[in-house]
Short mmCIF file of C-alpha atoms in Angstrom, two decimals:
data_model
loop_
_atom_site.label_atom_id
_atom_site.label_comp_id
_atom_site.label_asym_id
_atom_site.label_seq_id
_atom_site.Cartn_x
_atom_site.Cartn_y
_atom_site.Cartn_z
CA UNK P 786 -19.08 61.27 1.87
CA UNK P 787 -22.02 58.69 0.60
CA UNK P 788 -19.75 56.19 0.71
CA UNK P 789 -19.55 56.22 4.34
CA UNK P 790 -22.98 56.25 5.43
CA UNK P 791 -23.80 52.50 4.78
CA UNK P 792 -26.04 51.45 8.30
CA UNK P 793 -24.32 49.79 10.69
CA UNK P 794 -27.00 46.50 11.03
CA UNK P 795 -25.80 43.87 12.12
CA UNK P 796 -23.19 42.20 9.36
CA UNK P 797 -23.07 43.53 5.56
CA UNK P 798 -23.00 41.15 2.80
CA UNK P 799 -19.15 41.19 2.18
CA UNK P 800 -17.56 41.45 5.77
CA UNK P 801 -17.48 39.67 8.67
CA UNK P 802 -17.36 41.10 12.66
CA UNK P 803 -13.88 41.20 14.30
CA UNK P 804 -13.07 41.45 17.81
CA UNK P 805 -9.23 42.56 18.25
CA UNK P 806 -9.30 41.50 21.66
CA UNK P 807 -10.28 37.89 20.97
CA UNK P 808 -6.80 36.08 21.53
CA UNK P 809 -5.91 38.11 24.59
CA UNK P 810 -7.11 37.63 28.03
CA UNK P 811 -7.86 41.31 28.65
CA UNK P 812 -9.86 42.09 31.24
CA UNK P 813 -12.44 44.17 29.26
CA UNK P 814 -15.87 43.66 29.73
CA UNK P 815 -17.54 43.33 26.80
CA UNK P 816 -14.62 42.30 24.19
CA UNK P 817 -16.83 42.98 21.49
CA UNK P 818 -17.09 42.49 17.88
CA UNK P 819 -15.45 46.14 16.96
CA UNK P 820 -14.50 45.73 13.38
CA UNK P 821 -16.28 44.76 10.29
CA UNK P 822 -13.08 42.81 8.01
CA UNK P 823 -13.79 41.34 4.65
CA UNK P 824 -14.62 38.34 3.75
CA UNK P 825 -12.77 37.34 0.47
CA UNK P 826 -9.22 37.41 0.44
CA UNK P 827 -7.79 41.08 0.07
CA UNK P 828 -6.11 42.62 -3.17
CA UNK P 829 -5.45 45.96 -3.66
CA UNK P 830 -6.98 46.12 -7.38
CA UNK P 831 -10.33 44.73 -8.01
CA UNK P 832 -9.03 43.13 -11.16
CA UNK P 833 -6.63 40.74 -9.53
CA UNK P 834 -9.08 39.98 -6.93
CA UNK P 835 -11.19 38.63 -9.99
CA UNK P 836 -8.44 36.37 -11.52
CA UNK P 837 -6.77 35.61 -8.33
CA UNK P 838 -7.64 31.64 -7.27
CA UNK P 839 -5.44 28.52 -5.86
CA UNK P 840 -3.20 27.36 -8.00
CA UNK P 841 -3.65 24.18 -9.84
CA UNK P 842 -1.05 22.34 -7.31
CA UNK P 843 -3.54 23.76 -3.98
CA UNK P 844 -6.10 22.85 -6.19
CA UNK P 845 -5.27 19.55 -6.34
CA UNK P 846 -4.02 18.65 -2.99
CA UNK P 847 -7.01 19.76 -0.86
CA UNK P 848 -9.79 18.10 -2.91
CA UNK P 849 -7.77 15.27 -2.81
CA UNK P 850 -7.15 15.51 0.83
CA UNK P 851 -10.51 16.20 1.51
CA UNK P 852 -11.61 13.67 -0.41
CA UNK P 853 -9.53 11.08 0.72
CA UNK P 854 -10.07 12.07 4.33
CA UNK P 855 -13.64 12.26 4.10
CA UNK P 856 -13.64 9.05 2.70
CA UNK P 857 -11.98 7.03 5.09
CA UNK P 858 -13.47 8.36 7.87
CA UNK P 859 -16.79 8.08 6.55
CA UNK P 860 -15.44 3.94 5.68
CA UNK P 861 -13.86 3.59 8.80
CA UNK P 862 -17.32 4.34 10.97
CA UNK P 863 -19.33 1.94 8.66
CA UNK P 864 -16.78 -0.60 8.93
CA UNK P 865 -17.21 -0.08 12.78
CA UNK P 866 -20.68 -0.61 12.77
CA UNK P 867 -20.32 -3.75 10.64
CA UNK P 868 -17.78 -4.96 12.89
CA UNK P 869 -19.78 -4.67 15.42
CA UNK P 870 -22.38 -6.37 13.98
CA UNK P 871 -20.30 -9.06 13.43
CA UNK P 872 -19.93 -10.02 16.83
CA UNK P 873 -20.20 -13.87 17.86
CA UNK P 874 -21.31 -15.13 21.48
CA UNK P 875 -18.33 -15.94 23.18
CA UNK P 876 -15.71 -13.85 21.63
CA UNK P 877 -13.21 -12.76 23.73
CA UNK P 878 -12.43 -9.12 24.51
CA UNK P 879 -9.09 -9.25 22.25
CA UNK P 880 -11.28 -11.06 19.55
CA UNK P 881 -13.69 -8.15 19.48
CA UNK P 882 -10.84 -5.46 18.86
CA UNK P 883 -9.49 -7.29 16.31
CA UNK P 884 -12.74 -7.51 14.06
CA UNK P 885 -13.34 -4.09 14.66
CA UNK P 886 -9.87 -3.26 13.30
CA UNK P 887 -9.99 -5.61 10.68
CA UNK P 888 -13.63 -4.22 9.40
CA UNK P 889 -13.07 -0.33 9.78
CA UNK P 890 -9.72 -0.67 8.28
CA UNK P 891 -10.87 -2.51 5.34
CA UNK P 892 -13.70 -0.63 4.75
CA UNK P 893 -11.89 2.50 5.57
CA UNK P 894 -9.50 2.13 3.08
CA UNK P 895 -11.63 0.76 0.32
CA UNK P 896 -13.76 3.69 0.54
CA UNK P 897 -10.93 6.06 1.11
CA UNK P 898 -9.36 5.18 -1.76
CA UNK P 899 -12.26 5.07 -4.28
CA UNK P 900 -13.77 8.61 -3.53
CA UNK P 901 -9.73 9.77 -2.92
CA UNK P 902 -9.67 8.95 -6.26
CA UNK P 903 -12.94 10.81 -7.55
CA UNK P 904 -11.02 13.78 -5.75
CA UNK P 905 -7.69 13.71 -7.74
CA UNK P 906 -9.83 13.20 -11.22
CA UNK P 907 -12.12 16.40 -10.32
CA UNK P 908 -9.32 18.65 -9.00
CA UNK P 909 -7.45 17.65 -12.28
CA UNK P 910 -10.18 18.36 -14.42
CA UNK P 911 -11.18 21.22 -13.19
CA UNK P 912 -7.53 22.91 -13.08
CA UNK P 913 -7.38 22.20 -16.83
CA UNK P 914 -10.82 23.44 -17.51
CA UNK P 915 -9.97 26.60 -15.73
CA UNK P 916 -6.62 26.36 -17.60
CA UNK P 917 -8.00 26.27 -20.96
CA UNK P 918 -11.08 28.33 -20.39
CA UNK P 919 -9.44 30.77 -18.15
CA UNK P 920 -12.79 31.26 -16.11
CA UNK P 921 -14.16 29.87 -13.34
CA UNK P 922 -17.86 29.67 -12.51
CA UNK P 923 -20.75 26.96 -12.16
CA UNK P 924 -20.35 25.71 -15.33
CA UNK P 925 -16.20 25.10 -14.89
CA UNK P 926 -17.53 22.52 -11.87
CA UNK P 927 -20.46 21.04 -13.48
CA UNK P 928 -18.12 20.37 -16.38
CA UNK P 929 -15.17 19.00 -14.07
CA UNK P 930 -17.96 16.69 -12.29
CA UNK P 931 -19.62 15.11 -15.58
CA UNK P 932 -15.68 14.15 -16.56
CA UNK P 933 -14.99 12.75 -13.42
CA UNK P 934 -18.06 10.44 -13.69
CA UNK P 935 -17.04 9.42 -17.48
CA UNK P 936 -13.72 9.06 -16.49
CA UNK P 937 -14.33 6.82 -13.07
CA UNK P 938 -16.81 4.74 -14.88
CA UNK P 939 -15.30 4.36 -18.48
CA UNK P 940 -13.89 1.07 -17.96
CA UNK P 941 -17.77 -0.57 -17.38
CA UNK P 942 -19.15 1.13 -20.96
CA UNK P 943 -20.31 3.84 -22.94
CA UNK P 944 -23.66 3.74 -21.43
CA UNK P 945 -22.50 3.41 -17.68
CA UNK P 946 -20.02 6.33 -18.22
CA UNK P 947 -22.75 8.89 -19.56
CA UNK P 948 -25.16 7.98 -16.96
CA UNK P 949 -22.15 8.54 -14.39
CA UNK P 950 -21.19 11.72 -16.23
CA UNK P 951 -24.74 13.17 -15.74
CA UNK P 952 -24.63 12.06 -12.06
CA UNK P 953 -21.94 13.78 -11.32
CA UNK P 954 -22.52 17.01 -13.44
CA UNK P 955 -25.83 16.96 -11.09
CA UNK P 956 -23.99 16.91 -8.19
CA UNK P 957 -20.85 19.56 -9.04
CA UNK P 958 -23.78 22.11 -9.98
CA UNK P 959 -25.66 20.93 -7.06
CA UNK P 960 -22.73 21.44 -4.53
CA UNK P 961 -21.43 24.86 -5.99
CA UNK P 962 -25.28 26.22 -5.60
CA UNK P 963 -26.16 24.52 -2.23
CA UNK P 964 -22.52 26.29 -0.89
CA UNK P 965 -23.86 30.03 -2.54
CA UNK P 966 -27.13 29.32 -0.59
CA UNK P 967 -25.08 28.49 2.43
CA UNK P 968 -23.10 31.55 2.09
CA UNK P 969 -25.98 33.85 1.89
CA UNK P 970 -28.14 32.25 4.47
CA UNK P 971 -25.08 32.73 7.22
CA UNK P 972 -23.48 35.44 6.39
CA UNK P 973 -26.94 37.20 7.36
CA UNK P 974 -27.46 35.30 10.50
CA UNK P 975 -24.63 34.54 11.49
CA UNK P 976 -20.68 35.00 10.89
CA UNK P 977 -18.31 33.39 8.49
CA UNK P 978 -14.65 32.03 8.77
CA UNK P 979 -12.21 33.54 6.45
CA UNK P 980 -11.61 31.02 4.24
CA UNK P 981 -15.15 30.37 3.27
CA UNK J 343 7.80 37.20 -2.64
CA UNK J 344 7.56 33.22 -0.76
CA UNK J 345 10.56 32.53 1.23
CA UNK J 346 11.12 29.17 2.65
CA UNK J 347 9.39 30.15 5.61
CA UNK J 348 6.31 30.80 4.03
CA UNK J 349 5.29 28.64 1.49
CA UNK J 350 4.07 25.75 3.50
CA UNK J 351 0.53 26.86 4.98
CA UNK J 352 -0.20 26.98 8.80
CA UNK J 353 -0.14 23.72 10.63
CA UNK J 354 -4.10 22.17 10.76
CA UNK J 355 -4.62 22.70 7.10
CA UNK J 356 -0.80 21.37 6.10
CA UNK J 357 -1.84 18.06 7.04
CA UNK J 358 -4.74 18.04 4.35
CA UNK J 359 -2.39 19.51 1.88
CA UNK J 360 -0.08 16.90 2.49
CA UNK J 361 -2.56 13.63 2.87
CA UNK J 362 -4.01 15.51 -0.88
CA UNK J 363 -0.34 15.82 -2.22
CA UNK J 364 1.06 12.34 -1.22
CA UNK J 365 -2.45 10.35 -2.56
CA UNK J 366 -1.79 12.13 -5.58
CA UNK J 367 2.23 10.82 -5.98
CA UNK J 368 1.21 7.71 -5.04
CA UNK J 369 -1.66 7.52 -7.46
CA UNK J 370 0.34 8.65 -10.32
CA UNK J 371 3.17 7.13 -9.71
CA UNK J 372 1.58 3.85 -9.56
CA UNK J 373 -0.41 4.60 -12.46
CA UNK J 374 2.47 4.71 -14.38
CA UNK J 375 4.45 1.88 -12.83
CA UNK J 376 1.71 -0.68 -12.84
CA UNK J 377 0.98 0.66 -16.44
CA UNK J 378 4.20 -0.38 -17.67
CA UNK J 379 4.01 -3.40 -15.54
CA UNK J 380 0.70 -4.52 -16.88
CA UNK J 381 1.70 -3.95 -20.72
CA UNK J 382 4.49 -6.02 -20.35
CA UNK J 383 2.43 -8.60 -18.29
CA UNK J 384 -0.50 -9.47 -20.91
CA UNK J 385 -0.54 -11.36 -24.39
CA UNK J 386 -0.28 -8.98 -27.10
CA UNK J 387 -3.32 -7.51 -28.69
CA UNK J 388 -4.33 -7.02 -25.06
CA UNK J 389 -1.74 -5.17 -23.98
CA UNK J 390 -3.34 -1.61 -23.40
CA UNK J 391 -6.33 -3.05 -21.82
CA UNK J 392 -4.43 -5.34 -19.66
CA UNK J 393 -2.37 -1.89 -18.61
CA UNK J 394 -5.57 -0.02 -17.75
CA UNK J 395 -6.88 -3.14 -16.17
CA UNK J 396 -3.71 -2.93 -13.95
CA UNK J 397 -4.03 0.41 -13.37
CA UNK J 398 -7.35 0.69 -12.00
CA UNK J 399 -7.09 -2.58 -10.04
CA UNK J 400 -3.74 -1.13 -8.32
CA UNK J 401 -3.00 2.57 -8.12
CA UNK J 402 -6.18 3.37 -5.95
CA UNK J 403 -4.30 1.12 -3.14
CA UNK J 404 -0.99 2.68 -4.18
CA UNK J 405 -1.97 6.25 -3.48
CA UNK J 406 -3.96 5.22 -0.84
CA UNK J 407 -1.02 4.04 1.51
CA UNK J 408 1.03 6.98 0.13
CA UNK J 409 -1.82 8.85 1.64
CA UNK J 410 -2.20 6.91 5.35
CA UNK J 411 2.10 7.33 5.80
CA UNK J 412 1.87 11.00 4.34
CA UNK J 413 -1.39 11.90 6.72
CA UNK J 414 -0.03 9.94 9.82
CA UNK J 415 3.56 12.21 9.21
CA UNK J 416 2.05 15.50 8.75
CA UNK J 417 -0.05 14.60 11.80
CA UNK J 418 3.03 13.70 14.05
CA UNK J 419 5.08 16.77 12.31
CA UNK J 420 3.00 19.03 13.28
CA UNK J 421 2.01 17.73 17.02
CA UNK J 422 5.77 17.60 17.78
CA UNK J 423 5.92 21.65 16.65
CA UNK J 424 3.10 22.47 18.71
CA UNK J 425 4.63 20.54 21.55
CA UNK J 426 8.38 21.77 21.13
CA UNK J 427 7.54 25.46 19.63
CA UNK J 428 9.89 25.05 17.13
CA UNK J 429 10.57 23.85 13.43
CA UNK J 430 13.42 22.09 13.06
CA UNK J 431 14.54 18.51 11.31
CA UNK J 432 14.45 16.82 14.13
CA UNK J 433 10.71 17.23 14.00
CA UNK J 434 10.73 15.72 10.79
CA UNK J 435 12.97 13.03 12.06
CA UNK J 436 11.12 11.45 15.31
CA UNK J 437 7.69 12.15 13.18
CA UNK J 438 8.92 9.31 10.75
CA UNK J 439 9.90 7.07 13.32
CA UNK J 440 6.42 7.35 14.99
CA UNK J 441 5.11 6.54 11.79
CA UNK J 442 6.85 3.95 10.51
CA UNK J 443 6.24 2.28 14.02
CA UNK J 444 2.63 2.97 13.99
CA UNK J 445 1.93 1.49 11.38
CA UNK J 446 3.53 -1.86 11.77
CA UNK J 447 2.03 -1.41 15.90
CA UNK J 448 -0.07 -4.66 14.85
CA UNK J 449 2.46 -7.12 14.33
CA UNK J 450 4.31 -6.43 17.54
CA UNK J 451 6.45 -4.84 19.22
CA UNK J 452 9.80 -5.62 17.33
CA UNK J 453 8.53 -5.39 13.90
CA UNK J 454 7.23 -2.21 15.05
CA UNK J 455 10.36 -0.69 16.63
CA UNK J 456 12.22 -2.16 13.42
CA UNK J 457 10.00 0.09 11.09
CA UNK J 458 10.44 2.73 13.56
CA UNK J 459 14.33 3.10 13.11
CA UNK J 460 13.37 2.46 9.25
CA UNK J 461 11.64 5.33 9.02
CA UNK J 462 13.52 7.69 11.28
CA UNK J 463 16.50 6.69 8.91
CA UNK J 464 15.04 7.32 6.01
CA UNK J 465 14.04 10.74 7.05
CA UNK J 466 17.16 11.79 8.38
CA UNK J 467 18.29 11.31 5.13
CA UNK J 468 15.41 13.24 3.52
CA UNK J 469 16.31 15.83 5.86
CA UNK J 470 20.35 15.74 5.09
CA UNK J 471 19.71 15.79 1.62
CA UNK J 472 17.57 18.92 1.84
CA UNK J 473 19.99 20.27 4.28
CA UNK J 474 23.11 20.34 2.18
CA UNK J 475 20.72 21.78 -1.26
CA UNK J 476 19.99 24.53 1.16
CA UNK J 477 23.12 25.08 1.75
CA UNK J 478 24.80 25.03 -1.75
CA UNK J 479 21.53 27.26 -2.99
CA UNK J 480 21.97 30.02 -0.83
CA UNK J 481 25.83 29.71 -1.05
CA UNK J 482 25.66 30.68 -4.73
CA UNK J 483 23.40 33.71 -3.91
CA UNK J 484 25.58 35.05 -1.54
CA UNK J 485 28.51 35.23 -3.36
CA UNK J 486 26.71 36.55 -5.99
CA UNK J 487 25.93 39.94 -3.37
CA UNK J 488 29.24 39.60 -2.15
CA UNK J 489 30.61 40.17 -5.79
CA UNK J 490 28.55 43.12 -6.62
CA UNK J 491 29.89 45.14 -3.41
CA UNK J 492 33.00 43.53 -3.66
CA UNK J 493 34.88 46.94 -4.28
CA UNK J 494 33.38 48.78 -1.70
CA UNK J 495 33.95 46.22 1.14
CA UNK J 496 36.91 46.31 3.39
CA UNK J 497 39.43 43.72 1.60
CA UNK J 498 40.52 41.31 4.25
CA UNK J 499 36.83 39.67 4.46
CA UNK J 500 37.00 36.41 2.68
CA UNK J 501 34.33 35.32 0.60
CA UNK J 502 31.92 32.47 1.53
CA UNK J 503 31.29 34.37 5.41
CA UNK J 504 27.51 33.52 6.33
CA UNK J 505 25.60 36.32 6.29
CA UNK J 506 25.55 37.13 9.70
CA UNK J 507 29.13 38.53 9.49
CA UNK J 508 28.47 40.20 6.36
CA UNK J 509 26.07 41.84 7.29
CA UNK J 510 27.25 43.37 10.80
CA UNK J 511 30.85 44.11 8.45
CA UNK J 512 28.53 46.47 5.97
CA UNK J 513 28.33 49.40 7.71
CA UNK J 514 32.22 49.49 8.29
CA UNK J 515 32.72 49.54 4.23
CA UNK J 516 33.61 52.86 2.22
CA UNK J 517 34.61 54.89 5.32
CA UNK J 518 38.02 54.16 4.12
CA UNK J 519 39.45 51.42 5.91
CA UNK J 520 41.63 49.08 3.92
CA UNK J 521 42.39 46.19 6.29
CA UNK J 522 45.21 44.26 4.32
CA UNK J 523 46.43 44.22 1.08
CA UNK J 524 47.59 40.54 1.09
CA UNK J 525 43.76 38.87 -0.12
CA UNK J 526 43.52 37.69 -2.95
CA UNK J 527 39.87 38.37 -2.98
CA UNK J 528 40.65 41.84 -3.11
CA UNK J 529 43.29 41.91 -5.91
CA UNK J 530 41.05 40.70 -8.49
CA UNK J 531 38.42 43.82 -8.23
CA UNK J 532 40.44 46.87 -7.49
CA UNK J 533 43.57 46.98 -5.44
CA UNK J 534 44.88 49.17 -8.68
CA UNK J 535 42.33 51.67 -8.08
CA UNK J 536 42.66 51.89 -4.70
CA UNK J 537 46.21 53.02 -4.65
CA UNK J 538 45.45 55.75 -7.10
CA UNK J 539 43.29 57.21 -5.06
CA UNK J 540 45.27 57.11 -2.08
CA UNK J 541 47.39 58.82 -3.95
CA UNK J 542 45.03 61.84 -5.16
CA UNK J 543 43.01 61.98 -1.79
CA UNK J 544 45.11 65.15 -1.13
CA UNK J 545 43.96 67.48 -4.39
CA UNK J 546 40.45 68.94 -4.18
CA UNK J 547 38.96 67.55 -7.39
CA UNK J 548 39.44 63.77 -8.30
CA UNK J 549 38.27 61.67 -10.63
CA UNK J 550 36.00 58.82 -9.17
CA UNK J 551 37.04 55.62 -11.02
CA UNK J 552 36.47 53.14 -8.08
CA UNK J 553 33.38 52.48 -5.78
CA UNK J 554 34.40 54.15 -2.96
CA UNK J 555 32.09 56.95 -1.38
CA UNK J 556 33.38 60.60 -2.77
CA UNK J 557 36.14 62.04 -0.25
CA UNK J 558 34.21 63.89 2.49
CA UNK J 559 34.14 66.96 1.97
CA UNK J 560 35.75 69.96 4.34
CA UNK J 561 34.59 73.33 4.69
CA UNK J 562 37.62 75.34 4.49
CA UNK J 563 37.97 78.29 2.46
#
């Protein structure tokens, strides 16, 4: 049938190469990439596949986790450096530890928290914009972000919150193109994880 | 259809999930405590700003150490399955000790073991409490099957048996057997019935009132 005579280059758009012998220590030669799986999560209908997204309460939890984590660890190794930095002659080996601590804990935190929090604002947003609008594109994120940045930055003005809104409008729209890019540029070089 | 079993996702990415899910209690609940706590703390006319003030000056630091416990537990949780190959609460258990100790590691050693038992306690009683709802859950949905087939199954099974026993005593059901006429169980659904048809299992035609399986039927002509 014509529907079977795609070309068998490389990777297609959609799928990704499997090998089925790639958790197995079988002595095959050349455990190679036999399969071509999709990429997207499977459905049986193509409608559902369309509406079918994490929930609001997935939604939430992994920006927020990612956020949070990213933040701290991102905190925690300038607070190292600082620490560091810090260092007087004639500190003693226990002194040293403890400013390191002190600095990448403090600055982990701080910075954990703050951008934990831009995480927990955008995921809610964005849920309720999906929510109310029930759909979810570019514009659903570049929405979420410009609330996130009135939102975090309200409590300094009017002024300060718009600019902030804009900012981060800019950067949701930036991010969800930059990750499309991403997508296309691997997935014909080289081959994606599932969950992508 | 998400059983118990399945509705927690595979170990790496749990420990996001829950560092995501226990930033977000924290924040809100501390939103909303150090809301109250700042209305009632400033002069009036002032008293929503002074909330919000509270609020943004607190909850960040709330949710964040909701966070650092929830991320440090997940983390311990799920080394201990890799390292046991199970899922059990004891997992659970010994994961909130290590954290509770952990976190207090910098004060010493017996502030540290303190928190430890602090937190193992507390999560044994988490995990009790989650225990016995387990329990009393899927106790109501099994008597609700055992109801249902209640005519059909031999009559001295009590109610209440865990489902292993039920469901090896299944396939012994309908083939006849009446074990004992002295439950109770089985006098409230059809212990009438049954002695009718004991009665008629001798004529050729009958009239099926209860849920047994129609006589068998022999080929004699």
């Amino acid at each position: 049938m014509a529907a079977n005579n795609r070309s068998d280059h490389g990777s297609d758009e959609n799928t990704r190469l499997y090998n089925p012998y790639q958790n197995s220590q079988v002595p095959i030669n050349k455990s190679q990439y036999l399969y071509k799986l999709p990429t997207s999560p499977e459905f049986l209908f193509q409608e559902e596949s369309l509406r079918q997204r994490r929930s609001w309460g997935e939604n939430l939890t992994f920006y927020t986790g990612t956020a949070y984590l990213g933040g701290s660890v991102a905190g925690a190794s300038v607070g190292i450096l600082t620490g560091v930095k810090s260092f007087e002659s004639g500190d003693t080996k226990k002194l040293k530890i403890n400013r390191i601590l002190n600095s990448s804990g403090h600055t982990g935190r701080t910075w954990g928290n703050r951008i934990g929090v831009i995480g927990l604002i955008y995921a809610g947003i964005e849920s309720g914009v999906v929510a109310l609008t029930d759909r979810d594109d570019v514009w659903t994120s570049v929405v979420a972000g410009l609330g996130t940045g009135a939102v975090f930055r309200a409590a300094r003005g009017v002024r300060s919150a718009a600019v902030a809104g804009a900012l981060g409008g800019l950067a949701a729209g930036a991010v969800v193109a930059g990750k499309q890019v991403v997508k296309r540029f691997w997935s014909n070089h080289f081959i994606l994880s599932p969950g992508f | 259809m998400q059983t118990p079993e399945n509705k927690r996702e595979p170990c790496p990415d749990r420990i996001l999930d829950d560092i995501g899910g226990a930033f977000g209690m924290g924040a809100g609940g501390g939103s909303a405590f150090h809301f109250i706590k700042g209305m009632y703390n400033s002069p009036s006319g002032f008293r929503l700003s002074g909330a919000a003030q509270a609020v943004r000056m607190n909850a960040p630091r709330v949710g964040g150490s909701f966070a650092v416990w929830g991320g440090l537990f997940s983390t311990f949780d799920c080394a201990m399955v890799y390292a046991r190959q199970k899922e059990d609460p004891w997992n659970s258990i010994l994961s909130g000790a290590a954290t509770g100790g952990l976190l207090a590691l910098r004060q010493g050693l017996a502030a540290s073991s303190r928190a430890a038992l602090v937190g193992g306690v507390l999560l044994a009683l988490i995990e009790g409490a989650g225990i016995v709802m387990n329990k009393a859950t899927s106790g109501i949905q099994q008597e609700g099957i055992l109801m249902e087939d209640a005519a059909t199954m031999p009559y001295g099974v009590p109610m209440g048996l865990p489902s292993q026993v039920y469901g090896q005593s299944v396939p012994e059901t309908s083939s006849g057997s009446e074990a004992g006429s002295g439950s109770w169980f089985g006098s409230l659904f059809g212990n009438g019935k049954k002695k009718e048809s004991d009665d008629n299992s001798g004529s050729k035609t009958q009239i099926l009132e209860s849920f047994d399986a129609p006589p068998v039927p022999t080929y004699e002509f």
